[in-house]
XYZ file of C-alpha atoms in Angstrom:
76
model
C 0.000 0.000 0.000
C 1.069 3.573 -0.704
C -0.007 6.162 1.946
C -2.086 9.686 0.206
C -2.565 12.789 2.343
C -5.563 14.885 0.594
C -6.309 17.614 2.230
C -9.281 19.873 0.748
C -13.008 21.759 2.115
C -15.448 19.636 4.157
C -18.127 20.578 1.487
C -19.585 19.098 -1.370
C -18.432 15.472 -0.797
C -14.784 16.071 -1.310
C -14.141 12.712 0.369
C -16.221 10.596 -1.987
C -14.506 12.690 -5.085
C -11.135 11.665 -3.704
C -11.827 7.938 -3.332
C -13.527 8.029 -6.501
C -10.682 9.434 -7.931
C -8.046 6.701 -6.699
C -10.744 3.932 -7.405
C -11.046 4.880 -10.974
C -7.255 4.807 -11.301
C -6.941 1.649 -9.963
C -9.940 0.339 -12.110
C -11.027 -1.322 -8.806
C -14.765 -2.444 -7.963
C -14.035 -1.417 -4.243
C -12.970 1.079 -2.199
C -9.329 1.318 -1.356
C -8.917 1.897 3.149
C -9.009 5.329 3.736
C -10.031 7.124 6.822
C -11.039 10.932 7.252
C -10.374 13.729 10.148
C -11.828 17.019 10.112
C -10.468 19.986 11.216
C -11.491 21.890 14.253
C -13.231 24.787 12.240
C -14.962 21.966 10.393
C -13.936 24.265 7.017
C -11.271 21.200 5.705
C -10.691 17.671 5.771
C -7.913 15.700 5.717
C -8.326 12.332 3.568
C -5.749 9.379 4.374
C -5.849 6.786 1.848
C -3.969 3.669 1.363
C -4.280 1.920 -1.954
C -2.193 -1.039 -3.079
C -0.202 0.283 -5.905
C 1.907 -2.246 -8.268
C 4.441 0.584 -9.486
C 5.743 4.489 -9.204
C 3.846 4.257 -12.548
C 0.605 3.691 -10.990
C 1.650 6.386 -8.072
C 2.221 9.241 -10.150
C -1.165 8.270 -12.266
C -3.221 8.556 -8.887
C -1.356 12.040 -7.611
C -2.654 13.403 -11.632
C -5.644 12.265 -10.553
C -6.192 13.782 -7.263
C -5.172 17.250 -8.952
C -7.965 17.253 -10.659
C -10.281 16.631 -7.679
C -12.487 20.102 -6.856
C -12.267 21.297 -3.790
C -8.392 20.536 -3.193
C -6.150 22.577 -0.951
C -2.830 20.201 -0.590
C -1.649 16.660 -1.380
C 0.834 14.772 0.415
């Protein structure tokens, strides 16, 4: 598994858009383990997920795809 820090605003079901966006990478039928904290002003949320990845291929496909997810502040 490779460890992904998304952090982005706790609106508009920014933590299904960044799952979706690692599961469609990974052309999986289920969700990878992730888990979700919010911050204390509730205004962002921090997204830790873990996918299994085969290759820094596959890596660098999922951090293009988490780019592209709205609502994104950093990525780690």
């Amino acid at each position: 598994p490779y460890v992904f820090k998304v952090i982005g605003w706790a609106e508009g079901n920014f933590i299904g858009r960044v799952v979706a966006a690692v599961r469609s990478e990974l052309a999986e039928s289920i969700e990878p383990a992730f888990s979700f904290r919010r911050t204390a002003g509730k205004r962002h949320v921090c997204v830790t997920i873990e996918p299994p990845v085969d290759d820094g291929y596959q890596v660098l496909a999922i951090y293009r795809s988490l780019r592209e997810v709205d609502g994104l502040v950093m990525l780690l």
